[in-house]
CSV table of C-alpha atoms and ligand atoms in Angstrom, one decimal:
chain,number,residue,atom,x,y,z
A,1,MET,CA,181.1,-80.7,17.2
A,2,LYS,CA,183.8,-80.0,19.8
A,3,ILE,CA,186.8,-81.5,18.9
A,4,GLN,CA,190.3,-81.6,20.4
A,5,LEU,CA,193.6,-82.7,20.1
A,6,LEU,CA,195.0,-83.9,23.6
A,7,PRO,CA,198.6,-82.7,24.2
A,8,SER,CA,201.1,-85.2,24.7
A,9,THR,CA,204.4,-83.3,25.4
A,10,ILE,CA,205.4,-81.0,28.1
A,11,ASP,CA,207.8,-78.0,27.5
A,12,GLU,CA,211.1,-77.4,29.9
A,13,ASN,CA,208.7,-75.6,32.4
A,14,GLY,CA,206.5,-78.4,32.9
A,15,MET,CA,203.4,-77.0,30.7
A,16,ALA,CA,201.5,-78.5,27.7
A,17,SER,CA,203.9,-78.2,24.4
A,18,ALA,CA,202.8,-77.8,21.0
A,19,ARG,CA,205.1,-80.9,20.2
A,20,GLN,CA,202.8,-83.6,19.4
A,21,HIS,CA,204.8,-87.1,20.4
A,22,LEU,CA,201.2,-89.3,20.8
A,23,LEU,CA,197.7,-88.7,19.1
A,24,SER,CA,194.3,-89.0,20.8
A,25,ILE,CA,191.3,-86.8,19.5
A,26,ILE,CA,188.5,-86.1,21.7
A,27,ILE,CA,184.8,-85.4,20.3
A,28,ASP,CA,182.5,-84.0,22.2
A,29,ASP,CA,184.1,-85.1,25.4
A,30,LYS,CA,182.9,-88.4,24.8
A,31,VAL,CA,184.6,-90.5,22.0
A,32,ALA,CA,188.1,-90.7,21.7
A,33,ILE,CA,189.6,-91.0,18.2
A,34,ASP,CA,193.0,-93.2,19.1
A,35,ALA,CA,194.6,-93.1,22.5
A,36,GLY,CA,198.2,-92.0,22.0
A,37,CYS,CA,198.0,-89.7,25.1
A,38,LEU,CA,194.3,-90.4,26.4
A,39,ALA,CA,195.6,-91.4,29.9
A,40,PHE,CA,198.1,-88.7,30.1
A,41,SER,CA,196.4,-85.5,29.0
A,42,CYS,CA,192.5,-86.1,29.4
A,43,THR,CA,190.5,-83.8,31.7
A,44,ASP,CA,189.0,-85.7,34.7
A,45,ARG,CA,185.2,-85.1,32.9
A,46,GLN,CA,187.0,-86.9,29.7
A,47,ARG,CA,188.4,-89.8,31.7
A,48,ALA,CA,184.9,-90.2,33.5
A,49,GLN,CA,182.8,-90.0,29.9
A,50,ILE,CA,184.8,-91.6,27.7
A,51,ARG,CA,184.2,-95.4,27.4
A,52,ASP,CA,184.4,-95.6,23.4
A,53,ILE,CA,187.5,-95.4,22.0
A,54,VAL,CA,188.0,-95.6,18.1
A,55,LEU,CA,191.2,-96.7,16.5
A,56,THR,CA,192.9,-95.4,13.0
A,57,HIS,CA,195.5,-98.1,13.7
A,58,THR,CA,197.7,-99.8,16.1
A,59,HIS,CA,201.3,-98.0,15.8
A,60,LEU,CA,202.2,-96.8,19.6
A,61,ASP,CA,201.9,-93.4,19.5
A,62,HIS,CA,198.0,-93.9,18.9
A,63,ILE,CA,197.3,-96.6,21.6
A,64,ALA,CA,200.2,-96.0,24.0
A,65,GLY,CA,197.6,-94.7,26.6
A,66,LEU,CA,195.0,-97.4,25.8
A,67,PRO,CA,196.3,-99.7,28.3
A,68,LEU,CA,197.2,-97.1,31.0
A,69,PHE,CA,193.3,-95.6,30.7
A,70,ILE,CA,191.2,-98.6,30.9
A,71,ASP,CA,194.2,-99.7,34.3
A,72,ASP,CA,193.0,-96.4,35.4
A,73,LEU,CA,189.3,-97.0,35.4
A,74,PHE,CA,189.5,-100.2,36.2
A,75,ALA,CA,187.7,-100.7,39.5
A,76,THR,CA,185.2,-98.1,38.8
A,77,LEU,CA,184.1,-99.0,35.5
A,78,THR,CA,180.2,-99.7,35.7
A,79,GLY,CA,180.2,-101.0,31.8
A,80,PRO,CA,183.0,-101.9,29.6
A,81,VAL,CA,185.5,-99.6,27.5
A,82,ARG,CA,184.2,-100.5,24.0
A,83,ILE,CA,187.6,-100.2,21.5
A,84,HIS,CA,186.5,-100.1,18.1
A,85,ALA,CA,188.8,-101.5,15.7
A,86,THR,CA,189.4,-103.7,12.7
A,87,SER,CA,190.0,-107.6,12.8
A,88,GLU,CA,193.5,-107.0,12.2
A,89,MET,CA,193.8,-104.3,15.1
A,90,ILE,CA,192.1,-106.2,17.5
A,91,GLU,CA,194.6,-109.4,16.7
A,92,ILE,CA,197.8,-107.0,17.3
A,93,LEU,CA,196.2,-105.5,20.5
A,94,GLU,CA,196.0,-109.2,21.8
A,95,ARG,CA,199.3,-110.6,20.3
A,96,ASP,CA,201.4,-107.7,20.7
A,97,ILE,CA,200.2,-105.3,24.0
A,98,PHE,CA,197.4,-107.1,25.8
A,99,ASN,CA,199.5,-110.4,26.4
A,100,TRP,CA,200.1,-110.3,30.0
A,101,SER,CA,203.8,-109.6,28.9
A,102,ILE,CA,203.7,-105.9,28.2
A,103,TYR,CA,200.5,-105.6,30.2
A,104,PRO,CA,197.3,-107.2,31.3
A,105,ARG,CA,194.6,-108.9,28.8
A,106,PHE,CA,191.9,-107.1,29.8
A,107,SER,CA,189.8,-108.8,27.7
A,108,GLU,CA,190.0,-111.7,29.9
A,109,LEU,CA,189.0,-109.8,32.9
A,110,SER,CA,186.1,-108.3,35.1
A,111,ASN,CA,185.6,-106.5,37.8
A,112,ASP,CA,182.5,-106.1,40.2
A,113,HIS,CA,180.1,-104.9,36.9
A,114,GLY,CA,181.4,-107.5,34.4
A,115,PRO,CA,184.1,-107.3,31.8
A,116,VAL,CA,186.0,-103.9,31.6
A,117,VAL,CA,187.0,-104.0,27.9
A,118,GLU,CA,184.5,-105.2,25.0
A,119,TYR,CA,186.0,-105.3,21.3
A,120,ARG,CA,183.6,-103.5,18.5
A,121,GLU,CA,185.1,-105.1,15.5
A,122,PHE,CA,183.9,-103.1,12.2
A,123,ALA,CA,184.5,-104.1,8.6
A,124,ARG,CA,186.6,-101.9,6.5
A,125,ASP,CA,184.9,-99.4,4.8
A,126,SER,CA,181.9,-100.2,7.1
A,127,ARG,CA,179.3,-97.4,8.9
A,128,PHE,CA,178.7,-97.6,12.4
A,129,GLN,CA,177.3,-95.8,15.9
A,130,VAL,CA,179.3,-94.8,18.4
A,131,GLU,CA,177.3,-93.0,21.1
A,132,HIS,CA,175.6,-89.8,19.1
A,133,LEU,CA,178.4,-90.1,16.1
A,134,SER,CA,177.8,-91.8,12.8
A,135,ILE,CA,181.1,-93.2,11.6
A,136,GLN,CA,182.4,-94.2,8.5
A,137,SER,CA,185.5,-96.3,8.2
A,138,VAL,CA,187.8,-95.5,4.9
A,139,ALA,CA,190.7,-97.6,4.8
A,140,VAL,CA,193.8,-95.5,4.0
A,141,ASN,CA,197.4,-96.4,3.1
A,142,HIS,CA,199.6,-97.2,5.8
A,143,LYS,CA,202.0,-99.8,6.8
A,144,VAL,CA,199.4,-101.9,8.9
A,145,SER,CA,195.6,-102.1,8.8
A,146,ALA,CA,194.4,-98.2,9.2
A,147,SER,CA,191.2,-96.3,8.9
A,148,GLY,CA,190.4,-92.9,8.0
A,149,TYR,CA,186.9,-91.8,9.2
A,150,ILE,CA,183.8,-89.7,8.3
A,151,VAL,CA,182.3,-88.7,11.5
A,152,SER,CA,179.2,-86.8,11.7
A,153,ASP,CA,176.5,-86.1,14.7
A,154,GLY,CA,173.8,-85.0,12.8
A,155,GLU,CA,174.7,-81.4,11.9
A,156,ALA,CA,178.4,-81.3,11.5
A,157,THR,CA,180.8,-83.9,9.5
A,158,VAL,CA,184.5,-84.1,9.6
A,159,ALA,CA,186.9,-86.1,8.0
A,160,ILE,CA,190.0,-87.3,10.0
A,161,THR,CA,192.5,-89.4,7.7
A,162,GLY,CA,194.6,-90.9,10.3
A,163,ASP,CA,198.2,-91.9,9.6
A,164,THR,CA,198.1,-92.1,5.5
A,165,ALA,CA,200.5,-91.7,2.4
A,166,GLU,CA,199.1,-91.2,-0.9
A,167,THR,CA,195.5,-92.2,-0.9
A,168,ASP,CA,192.1,-91.8,-2.9
A,169,GLU,CA,189.4,-93.4,-1.2
A,170,ILE,CA,189.1,-91.5,1.9
A,171,TRP,CA,189.1,-87.8,-0.6
A,172,GLN,CA,186.2,-90.3,-2.5
A,173,ALA,CA,184.6,-90.4,0.8
A,174,CYS,CA,185.0,-86.5,1.9
A,175,ASN,CA,183.6,-85.8,-1.8
A,176,ALA,CA,180.6,-87.9,-1.4
A,177,VAL,CA,179.6,-85.9,1.6
A,178,SER,CA,177.5,-82.4,0.4
A,179,ASN,CA,178.1,-80.5,3.6
A,180,LEU,CA,181.8,-81.7,4.7
A,181,SER,CA,182.8,-79.2,8.0
A,182,ALA,CA,186.1,-79.4,8.3
A,183,VAL,CA,189.0,-82.1,7.6
A,184,PHE,CA,191.9,-83.4,10.0
A,185,VAL,CA,194.7,-84.7,7.6
A,186,GLU,CA,198.2,-86.0,8.6
A,187,CYS,CA,201.4,-84.7,7.7
A,188,ALA,CA,204.4,-86.2,9.4
A,189,PHE,CA,207.7,-85.3,7.7
A,190,PRO,CA,209.1,-82.2,6.1
A,191,ASP,CA,209.8,-82.7,2.5
A,192,GLU,CA,214.0,-83.4,2.6
A,193,LEU,CA,212.5,-86.5,4.1
A,194,GLY,CA,210.4,-87.4,1.4
A,195,SER,CA,211.8,-91.4,1.1
A,196,LEU,CA,211.5,-91.9,5.0
A,197,ALA,CA,207.8,-90.6,4.5
A,198,SER,CA,207.5,-93.0,1.6
A,199,VAL,CA,208.9,-96.2,3.3
A,200,SER,CA,206.8,-95.1,6.4
A,201,ASN,CA,203.8,-94.4,4.8
A,202,HIS,CA,203.4,-91.1,5.4
A,203,LEU,CA,203.0,-87.4,4.0
A,204,THR,CA,205.0,-84.2,3.6
A,205,PRO,CA,203.8,-80.6,2.6
A,206,GLY,CA,204.1,-81.3,-1.0
A,207,ARG,CA,202.4,-84.7,-0.9
A,208,LEU,CA,199.6,-83.2,1.1
A,209,LYS,CA,199.0,-80.3,-1.5
A,210,SER,CA,198.6,-82.9,-4.0
A,211,GLU,CA,196.4,-84.9,-1.7
A,212,LEU,CA,194.3,-81.8,-1.4
A,213,GLY,CA,193.9,-81.5,-5.1
A,214,LYS,CA,191.5,-84.2,-4.9
A,215,LEU,CA,189.4,-82.8,-2.2
A,216,LYS,CA,186.4,-81.0,-4.0
A,217,HIS,CA,185.4,-78.8,-1.0
A,218,LYS,CA,187.4,-76.1,-1.5
A,219,ASN,CA,186.0,-73.5,1.3
A,220,ILE,CA,186.3,-75.5,4.2
A,221,PRO,CA,189.2,-75.7,7.0
A,222,VAL,CA,191.6,-78.3,6.7
A,223,PHE,CA,193.5,-79.0,10.0
A,224,VAL,CA,196.9,-80.4,9.9
A,225,ILE,CA,198.0,-82.8,12.6
A,226,ASN,CA,200.4,-85.7,13.2
A,227,MET,CA,203.8,-83.7,12.6
A,228,LYS,CA,206.2,-85.4,13.9
A,229,PRO,CA,207.5,-83.1,16.8
A,230,MET,CA,211.3,-82.9,16.0
A,231,TYR,CA,210.2,-81.4,12.6
A,232,ARG,CA,207.1,-79.5,13.8
A,233,GLU,CA,208.5,-76.0,12.5
A,234,ARG,CA,210.1,-77.5,9.2
A,235,ILE,CA,206.7,-78.9,8.6
A,236,ILE,CA,204.9,-75.9,9.5
A,237,SER,CA,207.2,-73.7,7.0
A,238,GLN,CA,206.7,-75.5,4.1
A,239,ILE,CA,203.1,-75.8,4.6
A,240,ARG,CA,203.2,-72.1,4.9
A,241,SER,CA,205.2,-71.4,2.3
A,242,GLY,CA,203.5,-74.1,-0.2
A,243,ASP,CA,200.2,-71.8,-0.6
A,244,ILE,CA,198.0,-74.7,0.2
A,245,PRO,CA,194.4,-72.6,0.7
A,246,GLY,CA,192.2,-73.1,3.9
A,247,VAL,CA,195.3,-75.2,5.2
A,248,GLU,CA,195.9,-74.4,9.2
A,249,ILE,CA,197.5,-76.4,11.9
A,250,LEU,CA,195.5,-77.7,14.6
A,251,GLU,CA,196.4,-75.9,17.9
A,252,ILE,CA,197.4,-78.8,20.4
A,253,GLY,CA,194.8,-78.6,23.3
A,254,LYS,CA,192.8,-76.1,22.0
A,255,VAL,CA,188.9,-77.0,22.1
A,256,TYR,CA,187.4,-76.3,18.2
A,257,GLU,CA,183.7,-75.8,17.8
A,258,ILE,CA,182.9,-77.9,14.3
B,1,ZN,ZN1,201.4,-94.7,12.1
């Protein structure tokens, strides 16, 4: 399984930066988990191939690129862009984003080939198929309806937490997979911003360490994502000094073969 966290920010030389404002994870150049920066930094090949977007939740940093991704493709689509989401997420998208005030209601629009958007609703804690991937949704602990995912291509199986504070279900789901290959976990704030992390339902390095205590797989890579860009260096240094076994910082833009 090929996994890439798309870059979302440029440095002072106009090059992709390690700072992550927006989140979009691309699997096998074909399926997107979240669409934070999907329109901005995906490759032409990814833009041509990705027709399935699985949302973890509807916060702006996870959907900012969604309207523009559909807009870019509007005239050339020969089938709809499929948005996989819970009913709560779909309701929020239709009410607050695709409402003609912020952006067109694409779900009502068609091109010469038919509808350009199709919502694929899934129930919380369900399993569904997206392209070649089998996906299990696991509700996590965030401010809005939010899902983590266990994603399998039949060979590799990875867990992606999405945005979450302390939770048990995603770790139980990880533990139920005998051959889990890797975990991608959020860590948004440094330890000294623990109260902000609490109020916004995110993790800090200290809380990440205790969360990972719930994971029974001890010899697999755990990649940290979703670090608030202004605190990135601080979070990384706390993670490194926290001596959390197996934890790596996911390199933005790099294609990982899992
Ligand atoms: Zn969020």
